[in-house]
Every structure is written in C-alpha cells, then in structure tokens.
Short mmCIF file of C-alpha atoms and ligand atoms in Angstrom, two decimals:
data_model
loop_
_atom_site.label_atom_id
_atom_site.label_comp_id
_atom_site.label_asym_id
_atom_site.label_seq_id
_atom_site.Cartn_x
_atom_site.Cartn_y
_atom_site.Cartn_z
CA UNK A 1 71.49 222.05 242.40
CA UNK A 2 72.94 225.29 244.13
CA UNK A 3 70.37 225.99 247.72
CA UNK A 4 69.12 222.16 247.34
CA UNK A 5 69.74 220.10 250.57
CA UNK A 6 72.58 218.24 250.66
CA UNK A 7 73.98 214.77 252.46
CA UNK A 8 77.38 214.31 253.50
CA UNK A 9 78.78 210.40 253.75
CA UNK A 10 81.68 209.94 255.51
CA UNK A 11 83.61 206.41 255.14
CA UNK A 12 85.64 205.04 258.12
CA UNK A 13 87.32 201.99 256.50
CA UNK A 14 89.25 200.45 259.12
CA UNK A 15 87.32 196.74 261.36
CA UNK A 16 88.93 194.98 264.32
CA UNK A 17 88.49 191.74 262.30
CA UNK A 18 86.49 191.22 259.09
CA UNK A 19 82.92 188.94 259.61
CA UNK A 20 82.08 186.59 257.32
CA UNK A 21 78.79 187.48 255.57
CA UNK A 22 80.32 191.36 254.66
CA UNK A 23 81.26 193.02 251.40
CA UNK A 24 81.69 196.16 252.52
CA UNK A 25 84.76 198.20 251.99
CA UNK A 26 86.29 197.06 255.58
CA UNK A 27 89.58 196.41 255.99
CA UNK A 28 91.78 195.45 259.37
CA UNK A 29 94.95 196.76 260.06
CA UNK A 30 97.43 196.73 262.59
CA UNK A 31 97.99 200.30 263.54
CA UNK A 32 96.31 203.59 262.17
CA UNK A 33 97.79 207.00 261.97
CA UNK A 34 94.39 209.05 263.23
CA UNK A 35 96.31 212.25 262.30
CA UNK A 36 96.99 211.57 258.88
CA UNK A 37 93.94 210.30 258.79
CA UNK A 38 91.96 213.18 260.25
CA UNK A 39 93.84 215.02 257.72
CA UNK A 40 92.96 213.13 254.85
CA UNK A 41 89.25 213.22 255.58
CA UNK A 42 89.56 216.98 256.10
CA UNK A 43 91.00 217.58 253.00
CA UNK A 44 88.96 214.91 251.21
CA UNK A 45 86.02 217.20 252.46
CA UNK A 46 87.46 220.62 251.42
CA UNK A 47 87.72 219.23 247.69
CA UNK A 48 83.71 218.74 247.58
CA UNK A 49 82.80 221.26 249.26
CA UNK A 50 84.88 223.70 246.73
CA UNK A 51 82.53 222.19 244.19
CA UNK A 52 79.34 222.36 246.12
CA UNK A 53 78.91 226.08 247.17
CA UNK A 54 76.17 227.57 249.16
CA UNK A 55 74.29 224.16 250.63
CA UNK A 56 72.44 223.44 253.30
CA UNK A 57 73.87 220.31 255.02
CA UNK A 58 70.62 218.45 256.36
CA UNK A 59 72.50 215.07 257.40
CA UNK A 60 76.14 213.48 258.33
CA UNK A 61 76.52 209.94 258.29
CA UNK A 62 79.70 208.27 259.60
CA UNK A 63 79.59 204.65 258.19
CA UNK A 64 82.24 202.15 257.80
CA UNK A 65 84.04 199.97 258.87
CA UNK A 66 83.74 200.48 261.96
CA UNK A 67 83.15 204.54 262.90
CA UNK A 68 82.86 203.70 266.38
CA UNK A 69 86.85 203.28 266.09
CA UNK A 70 87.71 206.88 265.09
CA UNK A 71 88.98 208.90 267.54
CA UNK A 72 85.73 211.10 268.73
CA UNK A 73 88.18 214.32 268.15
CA UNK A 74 88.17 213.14 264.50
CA UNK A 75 84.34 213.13 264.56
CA UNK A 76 84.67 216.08 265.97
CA UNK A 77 86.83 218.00 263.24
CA UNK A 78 85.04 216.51 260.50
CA UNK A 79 81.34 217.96 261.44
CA UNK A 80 83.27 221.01 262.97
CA UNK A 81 84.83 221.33 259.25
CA UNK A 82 81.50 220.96 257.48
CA UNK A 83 79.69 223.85 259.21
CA UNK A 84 82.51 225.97 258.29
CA UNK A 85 81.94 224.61 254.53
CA UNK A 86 78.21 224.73 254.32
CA UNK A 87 75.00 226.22 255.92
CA UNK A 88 73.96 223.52 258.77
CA UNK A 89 70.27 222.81 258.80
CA UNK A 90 69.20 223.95 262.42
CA UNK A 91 68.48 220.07 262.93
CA UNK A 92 70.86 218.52 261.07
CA UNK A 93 70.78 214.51 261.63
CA UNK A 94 74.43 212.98 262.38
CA UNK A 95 74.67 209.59 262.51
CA UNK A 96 77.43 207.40 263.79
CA UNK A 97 77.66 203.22 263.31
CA UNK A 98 78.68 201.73 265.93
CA UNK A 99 79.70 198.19 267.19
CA UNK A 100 78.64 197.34 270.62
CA UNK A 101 81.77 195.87 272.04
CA UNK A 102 82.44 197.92 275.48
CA UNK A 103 85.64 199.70 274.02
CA UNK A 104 83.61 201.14 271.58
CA UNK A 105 80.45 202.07 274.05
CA UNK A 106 82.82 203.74 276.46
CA UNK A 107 83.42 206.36 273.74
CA UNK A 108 79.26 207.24 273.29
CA UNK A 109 79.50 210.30 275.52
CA UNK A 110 82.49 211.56 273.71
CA UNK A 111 81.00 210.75 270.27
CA UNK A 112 77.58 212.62 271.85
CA UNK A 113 79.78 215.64 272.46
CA UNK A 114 81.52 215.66 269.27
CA UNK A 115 78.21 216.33 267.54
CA UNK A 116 76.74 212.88 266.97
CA UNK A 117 73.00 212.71 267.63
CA UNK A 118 71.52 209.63 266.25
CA UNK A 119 73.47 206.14 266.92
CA UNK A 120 73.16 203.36 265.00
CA UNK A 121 73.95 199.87 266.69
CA UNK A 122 75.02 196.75 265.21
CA UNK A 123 73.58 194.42 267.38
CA UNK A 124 72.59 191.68 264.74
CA UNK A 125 71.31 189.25 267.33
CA UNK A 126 70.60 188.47 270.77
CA UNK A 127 71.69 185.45 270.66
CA UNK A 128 75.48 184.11 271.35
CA UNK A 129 75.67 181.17 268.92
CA UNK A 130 74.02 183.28 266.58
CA UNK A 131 76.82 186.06 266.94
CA UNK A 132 79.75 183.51 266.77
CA UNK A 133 78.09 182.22 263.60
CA UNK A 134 78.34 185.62 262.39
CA UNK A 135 81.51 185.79 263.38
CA UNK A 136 80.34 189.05 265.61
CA UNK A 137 83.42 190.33 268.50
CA UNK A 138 80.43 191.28 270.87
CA UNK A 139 78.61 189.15 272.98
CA UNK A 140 74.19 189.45 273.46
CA UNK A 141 75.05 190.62 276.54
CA UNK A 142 77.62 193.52 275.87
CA UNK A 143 75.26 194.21 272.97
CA UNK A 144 72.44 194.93 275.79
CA UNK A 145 74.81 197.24 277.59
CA UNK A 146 75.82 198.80 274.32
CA UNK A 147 72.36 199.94 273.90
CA UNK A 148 71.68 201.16 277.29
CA UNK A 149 74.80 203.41 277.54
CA UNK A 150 73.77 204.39 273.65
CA UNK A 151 70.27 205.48 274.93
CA UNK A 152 71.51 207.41 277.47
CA UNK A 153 73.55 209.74 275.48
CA UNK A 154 71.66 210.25 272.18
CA UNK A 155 68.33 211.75 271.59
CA UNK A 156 67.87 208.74 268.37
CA UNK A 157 69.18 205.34 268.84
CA UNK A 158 68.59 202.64 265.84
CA UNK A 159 69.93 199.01 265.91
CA UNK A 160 70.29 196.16 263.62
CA UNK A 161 69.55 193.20 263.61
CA UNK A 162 70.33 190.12 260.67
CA UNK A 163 67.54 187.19 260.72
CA UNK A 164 66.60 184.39 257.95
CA UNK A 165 69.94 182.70 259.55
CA UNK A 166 70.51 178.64 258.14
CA UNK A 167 67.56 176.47 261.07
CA UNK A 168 65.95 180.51 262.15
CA UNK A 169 61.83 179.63 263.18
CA UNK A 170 59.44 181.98 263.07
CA UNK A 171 58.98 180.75 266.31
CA UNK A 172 62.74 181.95 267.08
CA UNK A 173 62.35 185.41 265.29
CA UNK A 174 59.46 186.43 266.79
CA UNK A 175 60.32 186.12 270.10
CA UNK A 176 63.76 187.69 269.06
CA UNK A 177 61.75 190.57 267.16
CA UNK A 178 59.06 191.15 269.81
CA UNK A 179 62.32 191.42 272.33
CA UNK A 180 63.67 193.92 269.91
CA UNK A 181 60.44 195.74 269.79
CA UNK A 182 60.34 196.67 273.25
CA UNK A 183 63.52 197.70 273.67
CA UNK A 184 62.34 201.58 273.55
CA UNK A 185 64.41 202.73 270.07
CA UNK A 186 62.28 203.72 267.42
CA UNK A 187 63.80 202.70 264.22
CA UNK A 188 65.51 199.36 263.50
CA UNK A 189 66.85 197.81 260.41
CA UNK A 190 66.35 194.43 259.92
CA UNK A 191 68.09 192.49 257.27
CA UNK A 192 68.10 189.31 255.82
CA UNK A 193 70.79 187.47 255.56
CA UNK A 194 72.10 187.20 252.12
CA UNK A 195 75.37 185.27 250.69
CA UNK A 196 77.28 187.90 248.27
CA UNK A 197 80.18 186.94 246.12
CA UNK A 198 83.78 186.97 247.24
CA UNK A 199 82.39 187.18 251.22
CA UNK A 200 83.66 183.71 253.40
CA UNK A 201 80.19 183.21 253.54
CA UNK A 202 79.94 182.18 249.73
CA UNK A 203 82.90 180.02 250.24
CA UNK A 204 81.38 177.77 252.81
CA UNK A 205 78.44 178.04 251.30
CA UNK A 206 80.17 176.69 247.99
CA UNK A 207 82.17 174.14 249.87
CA UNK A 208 78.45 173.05 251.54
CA UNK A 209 79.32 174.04 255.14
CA UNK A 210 76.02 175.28 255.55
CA UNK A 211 72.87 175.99 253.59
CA UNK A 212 70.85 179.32 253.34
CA UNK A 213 67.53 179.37 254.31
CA UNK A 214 65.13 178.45 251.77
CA UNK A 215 63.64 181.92 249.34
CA UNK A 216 60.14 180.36 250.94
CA UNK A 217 61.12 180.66 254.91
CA UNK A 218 62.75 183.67 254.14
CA UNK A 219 59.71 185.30 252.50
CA UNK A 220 57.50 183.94 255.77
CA UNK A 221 60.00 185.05 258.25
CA UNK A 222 59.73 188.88 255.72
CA UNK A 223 56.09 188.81 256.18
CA UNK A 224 56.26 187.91 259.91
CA UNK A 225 58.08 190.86 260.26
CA UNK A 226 56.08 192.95 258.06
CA UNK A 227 52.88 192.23 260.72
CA UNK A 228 54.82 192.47 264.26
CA UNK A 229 56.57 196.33 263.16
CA UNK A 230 53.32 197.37 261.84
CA UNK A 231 51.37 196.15 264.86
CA UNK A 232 53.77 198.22 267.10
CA UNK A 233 53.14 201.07 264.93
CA UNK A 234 56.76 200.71 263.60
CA UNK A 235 56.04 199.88 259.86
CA UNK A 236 58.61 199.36 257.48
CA UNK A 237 59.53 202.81 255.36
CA UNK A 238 61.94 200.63 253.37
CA UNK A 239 62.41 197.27 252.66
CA UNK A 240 64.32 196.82 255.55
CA UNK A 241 63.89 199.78 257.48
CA UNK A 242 61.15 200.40 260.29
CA UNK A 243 60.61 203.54 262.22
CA UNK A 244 57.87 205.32 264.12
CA UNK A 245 56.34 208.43 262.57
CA UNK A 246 59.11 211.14 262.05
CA UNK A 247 62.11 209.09 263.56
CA UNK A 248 62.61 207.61 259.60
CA UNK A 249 67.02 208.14 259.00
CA UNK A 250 66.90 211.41 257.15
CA UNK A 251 70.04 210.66 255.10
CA UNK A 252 69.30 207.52 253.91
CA UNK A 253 65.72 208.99 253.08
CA UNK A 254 68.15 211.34 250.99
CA UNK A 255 69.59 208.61 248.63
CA UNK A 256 66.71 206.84 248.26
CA UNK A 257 64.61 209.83 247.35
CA UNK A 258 67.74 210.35 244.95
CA UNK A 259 69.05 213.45 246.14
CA UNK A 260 72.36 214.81 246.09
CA UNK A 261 75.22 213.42 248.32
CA UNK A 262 78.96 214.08 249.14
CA UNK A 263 80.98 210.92 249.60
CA UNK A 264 84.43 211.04 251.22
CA UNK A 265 86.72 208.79 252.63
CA UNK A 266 87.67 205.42 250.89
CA UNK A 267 85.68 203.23 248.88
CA UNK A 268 82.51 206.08 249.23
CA UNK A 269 80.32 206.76 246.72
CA UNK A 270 78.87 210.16 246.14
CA UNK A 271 76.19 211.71 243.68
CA UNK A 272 76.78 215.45 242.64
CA UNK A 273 75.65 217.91 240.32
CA UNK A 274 74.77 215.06 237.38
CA UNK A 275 78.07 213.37 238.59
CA UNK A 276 79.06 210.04 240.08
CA UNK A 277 82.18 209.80 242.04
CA UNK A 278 83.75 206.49 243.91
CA UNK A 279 87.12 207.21 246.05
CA UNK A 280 89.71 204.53 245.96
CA UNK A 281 88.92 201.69 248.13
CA UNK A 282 91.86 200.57 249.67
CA UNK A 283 92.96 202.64 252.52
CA UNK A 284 97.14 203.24 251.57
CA UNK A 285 95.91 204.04 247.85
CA UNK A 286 93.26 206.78 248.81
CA UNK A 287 95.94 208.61 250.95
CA UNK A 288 98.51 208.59 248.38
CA UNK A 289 95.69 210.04 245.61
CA UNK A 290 94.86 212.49 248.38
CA UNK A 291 98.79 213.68 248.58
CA UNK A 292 98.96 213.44 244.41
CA UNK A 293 95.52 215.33 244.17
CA UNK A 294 93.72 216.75 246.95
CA UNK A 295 91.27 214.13 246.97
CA UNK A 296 90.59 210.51 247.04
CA UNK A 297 88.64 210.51 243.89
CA UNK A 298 89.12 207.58 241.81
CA UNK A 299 86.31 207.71 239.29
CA UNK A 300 84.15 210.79 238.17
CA UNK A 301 81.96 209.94 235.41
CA UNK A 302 78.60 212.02 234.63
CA UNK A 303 75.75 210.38 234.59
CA UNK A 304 73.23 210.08 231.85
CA UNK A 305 69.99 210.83 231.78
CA UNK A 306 68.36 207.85 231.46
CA UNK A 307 70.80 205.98 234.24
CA UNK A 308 70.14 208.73 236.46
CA UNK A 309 66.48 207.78 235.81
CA UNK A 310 66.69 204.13 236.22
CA UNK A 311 68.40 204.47 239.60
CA UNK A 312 65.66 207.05 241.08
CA UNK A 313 63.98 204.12 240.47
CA UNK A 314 65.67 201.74 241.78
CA UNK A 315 66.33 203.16 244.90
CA UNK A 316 62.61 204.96 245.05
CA UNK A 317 60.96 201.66 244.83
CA UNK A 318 62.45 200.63 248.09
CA UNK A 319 60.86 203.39 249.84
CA UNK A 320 57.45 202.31 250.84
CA UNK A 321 55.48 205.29 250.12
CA UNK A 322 56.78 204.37 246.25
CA UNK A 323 57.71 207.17 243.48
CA UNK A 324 55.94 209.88 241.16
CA UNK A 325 57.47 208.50 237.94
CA UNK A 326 56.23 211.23 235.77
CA UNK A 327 57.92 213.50 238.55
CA UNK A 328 61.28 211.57 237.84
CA UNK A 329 60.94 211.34 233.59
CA UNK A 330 60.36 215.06 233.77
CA UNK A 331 63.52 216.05 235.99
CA UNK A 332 66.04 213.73 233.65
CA UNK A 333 63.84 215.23 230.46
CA UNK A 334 62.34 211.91 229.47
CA UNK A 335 59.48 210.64 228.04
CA UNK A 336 58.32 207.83 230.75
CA UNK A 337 61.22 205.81 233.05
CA UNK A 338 58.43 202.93 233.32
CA UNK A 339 56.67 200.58 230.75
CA UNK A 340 53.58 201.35 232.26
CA UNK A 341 51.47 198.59 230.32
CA UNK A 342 53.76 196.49 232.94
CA UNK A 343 52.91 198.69 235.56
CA UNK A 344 49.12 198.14 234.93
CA UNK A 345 49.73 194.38 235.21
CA UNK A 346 51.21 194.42 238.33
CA UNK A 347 48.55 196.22 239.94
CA UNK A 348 46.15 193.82 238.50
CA UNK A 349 48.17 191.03 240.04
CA UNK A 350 48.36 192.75 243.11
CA UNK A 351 52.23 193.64 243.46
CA UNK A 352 52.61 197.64 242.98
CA UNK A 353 50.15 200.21 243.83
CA UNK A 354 49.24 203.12 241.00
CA UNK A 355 47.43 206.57 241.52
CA UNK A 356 47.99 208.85 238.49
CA UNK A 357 51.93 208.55 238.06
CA UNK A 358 52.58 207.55 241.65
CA UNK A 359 53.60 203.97 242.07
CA UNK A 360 54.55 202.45 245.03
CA UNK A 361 55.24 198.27 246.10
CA UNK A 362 52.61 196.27 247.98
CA UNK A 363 53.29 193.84 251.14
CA UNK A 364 53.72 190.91 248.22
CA UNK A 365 55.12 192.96 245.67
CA UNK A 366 58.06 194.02 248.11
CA UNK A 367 58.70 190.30 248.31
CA UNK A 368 59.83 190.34 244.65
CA UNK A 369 60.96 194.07 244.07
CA UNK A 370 64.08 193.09 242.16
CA UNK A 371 61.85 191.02 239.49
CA UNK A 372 59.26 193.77 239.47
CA UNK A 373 61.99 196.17 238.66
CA UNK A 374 62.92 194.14 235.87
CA UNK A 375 59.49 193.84 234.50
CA UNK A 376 58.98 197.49 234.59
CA UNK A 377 62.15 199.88 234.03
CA UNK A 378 62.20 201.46 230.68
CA UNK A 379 65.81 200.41 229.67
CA UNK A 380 66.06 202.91 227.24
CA UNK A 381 64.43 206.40 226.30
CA UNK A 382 61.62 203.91 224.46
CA UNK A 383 57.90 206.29 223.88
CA UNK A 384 55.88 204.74 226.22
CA UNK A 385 52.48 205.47 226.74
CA UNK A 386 52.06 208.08 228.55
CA UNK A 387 50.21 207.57 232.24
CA UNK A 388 47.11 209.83 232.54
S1 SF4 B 1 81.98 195.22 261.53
FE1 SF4 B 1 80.60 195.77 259.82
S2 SF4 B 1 81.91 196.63 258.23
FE2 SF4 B 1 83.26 195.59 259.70
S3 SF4 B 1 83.57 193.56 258.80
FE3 SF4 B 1 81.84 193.39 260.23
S4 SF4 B 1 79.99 193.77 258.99
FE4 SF4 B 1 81.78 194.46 257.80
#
C-alpha cells in the first residue's frame, strides 16, 4: 500500500564453490562481469521501484550466494540507487551476508563505507572437522578473525551457526553455544541441520554415507538452546532467530510480519501490492530477460485472498510473539484464517498460546509448528466460529 514501509531484497547469486547441505539459488562460475552485473541489478531495481511510488525504504538486505563477493562499489550503487527511488527511513537497516574467508573480511571496511550497517556472518561452526563436513572454505580460526574485523566496522554484527550435525552432544553444543554466546554480537541464527531434496546432502544420505540426527536429539539439542539464549537474555524471536531487545533483523521481521517486499536479482522472490513475483534463477537467463524486458521477472501472479492469508500465517507463526488472526482474516476480507476449535485444543494440550484472537507457539509447540500449522489453517474460506 502507497506510504506503507517497504523491504528491498537484493540477490547476489554467484559462491566460490557450492556446500553440500544448500538449496539456495547459488551458483559458481568462473568469471563475472561486475559491470553488467551492476547494471542489471540497477535496472532490475528501477523496474520495481516504477511500480512502487512514494515508499519509505526501512531495510536492504544483500543475500546470496555469497554478497560478500560483490564488488563493495556495486553495494554501493545499489543502496545509492534506492535512495534516489524511495524515501530512506532515517535508520534504515542494511544488511550484508558474508562468508568469513579473509578475502572476503578484507572488504568489511569498504562494504561499511558503501552503506552496509549490520553484517551477517556465516560462521556455522567453530569447529574444523565440523566445517569440512560442511564442506565450509573457511577455517574456525579465519571464522574468529572474520568476526573481529566484522565487529570493528559495523554498529550490528549477527552470525550463524548450523548444529544437530550426525554424533553432535549436548555436551558438544553447549559448550559450542555458550562460546557463541559470549562472543559480544547480539543476534545469532541458529539452525538445524536439515537434508532438503536435490542438495549432495540427500544423496549421501540416500546412498547411507551418513545418518541425520535422530527428530528426538534434535528436539533436546532445540530445547537446550531454547534455555542457554534465554538465560543470556538472548531469547529466540523466531524459530531460529535470537536477539537482545531491539537488535531483532528488521527485514526479516518484515516478511514474517507479512509485509511488502521488493525482490531483485536472480532467483528472488518479492511480495507487492497483492502480487507475487520470482526472477529467473539462473544467472545467464535473468540477464538476457533483463535485456528482452527491463527486468528479471519470471513469474507475476496475484495472489488470492485466502493464500495471502494462509502465508501470514505461516510465516507469523514463526515469530515468537505469534499473530492477531482476526487482524489477518480482516485485512484479506475473510471470515477466520484458523479453525479455532483446533486452536482451543492446542492450548489445552499446551502447544499455542490464545488471548482474544492473538495466538502465538509455546516452547513445545515450536517443536512441532509445521504439524500445528496443519492442524489449524483454514484451507479454504470455510465459516468458522468466530473467536470472541
Ligand atoms: S556459501 Fe551459502 S549460498 Fe553459497 S553454497 Fe554455501 S550455503 Fe549455499
């Protein structure tokens, strides 16, 4: 909606080499043209913000890939080209990823002067057998150097780190966790390692090379972590994503609050005016749409009503303070997006929270949000009763 805040994603596609366990849109190629690629992105950003007039940015996030790998100058033009496009929120959160591998951290007080000011690391472990097995370029130790140089140029530093690893203890993790907790940042995203299709991962997995953690030593190793952020007064604001008061990532508050988003570059996603748009994934076909059309888009479908809904809830369930579902029927003009007989059941079993139309997960019911969300999303525009 015209004057709403607005989120811009920007997708750097390009890895040194591809790990194992990822199914993102990363790709690894031999030599990159930076200035048809600056281009691209430029133009890539003129086309949305043609259709999104008089905005307030509140957030840039460079993701990837790898951003660490752009050229800072291409940073640089990108936010430099947004301000000219939109109103900047006076404190506008930009956010880089970066890989810690000491190519990359020599470029953190360029990146810092291009206009990033919150960093977000990929450590995924401290330890070395743990980052071979992940198939990480970086070492624990240029990881720890990463950080410090990373610290010293920007204002908010986050890392991340991957646990529930095949033979990880909660003897292992918590030493590993209560390292990471005193490391001075204050937000971290901690994932769990999880096998998705097509990755190398589910290969040797499939071929028996290793085994995945059991779902039980996962869920401790969840609720271990759960009890060591909240003890350093770092709880968890999403599933996997602690911060202190105030330092929570803006943007990615944005998309799970289901605002509105610009997505450029390939493979992004965006969310727009009651539209969905994905840019073409691979790298060579999103510059040749972008010469054809002025923009990378490869699908724009609008979204109905009560998909619209079921994602708000989707996503808003993540978020630990939870969702005003009667908030969320109203703006997509429904009658309710939740069964809410369901809902009552859970909080009798002790999974989701309820206070009028406010729901929101519990410590155990975060264990099983994707079968909770099953239990209670309205798949259609059914007349449920209404909550009081
Ligand atoms: S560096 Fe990140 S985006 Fe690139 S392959 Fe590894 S996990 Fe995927």
């Amino acid at each position: 909606m015209s004057g709403e805040p607005l989120a811009l994603y920007v997708h750097w596609p390009f890895c040194v080499s591809k790990c194992p366990y990822c199914d993102f849109n990363s790709h690894v190629r031999t030599s990159i043209d930076e200035a048809a690629w600056r281009d691209a992105l430029l133009l890539d950003l003129r086309h949305e913000a043609q259709l999104l007039e008089n905005r307030t940015l509140a957030s840039i996030f460079f993701g990837g890939g790898t951003p660490s790998l752009m050229d800072p100058a291409i940073v640089r033009a990108v936010i430099d080209a947004a301000a000219l496009h939109w109103n900047v929120a006076p404190d506008v959160e930009v956010t880089l990823e970066a890989n810690p591998n000491s190519v990359e951290a020599a470029r953190f007080a360029d990146l810092a002067d291009a206009g990033v000011n919150r960093l977000s690391l990929g450590l995924q472990s401290f330890d070395d057998e743990a980052l071979r097995f992940l198939g990480r370029a970086h070492s624990a130790r240029e990881g720890f150097r990463a950080l410090e140089i990373a610290q010293r140029n920007f204002r908010r530093v986050s890392f991340d780190l991957i646990y529930a690893l095949p033979g990880d203890t909660e003897a292992g993790w918590s030493a590993m966790l209560a390292q990471a907790l005193s490391l001075g940042t204050r937000h971290l995203s901690l994932y769990q390692l999880t096998i998705e299709p097509g990755t190398r991962f589910a290969s040797m997995v499939a071929k028996r090379s290793f085994v995945p953690i059991s779902p039980d030593a996962a869920a401790s190793l969840y609720e271990l972590t759960d009890a060591m952020t909240s003890e350093a007064s770092m709880p968890a604001y999403e599933i996997s994503n602690y911060a202190r008061a105030g330092q929570e990532s803006r943007h990615n508050l944005n998309y799970w609050r289901y605002g509105d988003y610009a997505g450029i570059g390939p493979g992004a996603h965006g969310r727009r005016l009651g539209m969905r748009t994905v840019r073409h994934k691979k790298p060579e076909n999103f510059l040749t749409a972008l010469r054809r059309n002025g923009h990378g888009i490869a699908e724009e479908v609008p979204l109905q009503e009560q998909e619209a809904a079921d994602e708000a809830l989707v996503m808003g369930l993540r978020l630990r303070d939870g969702i005003d579902a009667g908030a969320i029927a109203e703006r997509f003009g429904l009658t309710s997006i939740v069964d809410w007989q369901r809902v009552d059941r859970l909080v009798g079993s002790g999974h989701l929270r309820r206070e009028g139309t406010h729901i929101g997960t519990t410590a155990p019911g975060r264990l099983l949000l994707d079968h909770i969300l099953g239990e209670i999303a309205a798949s259609e525009p059914k007349v449920y009763a209404v909550a009081s």
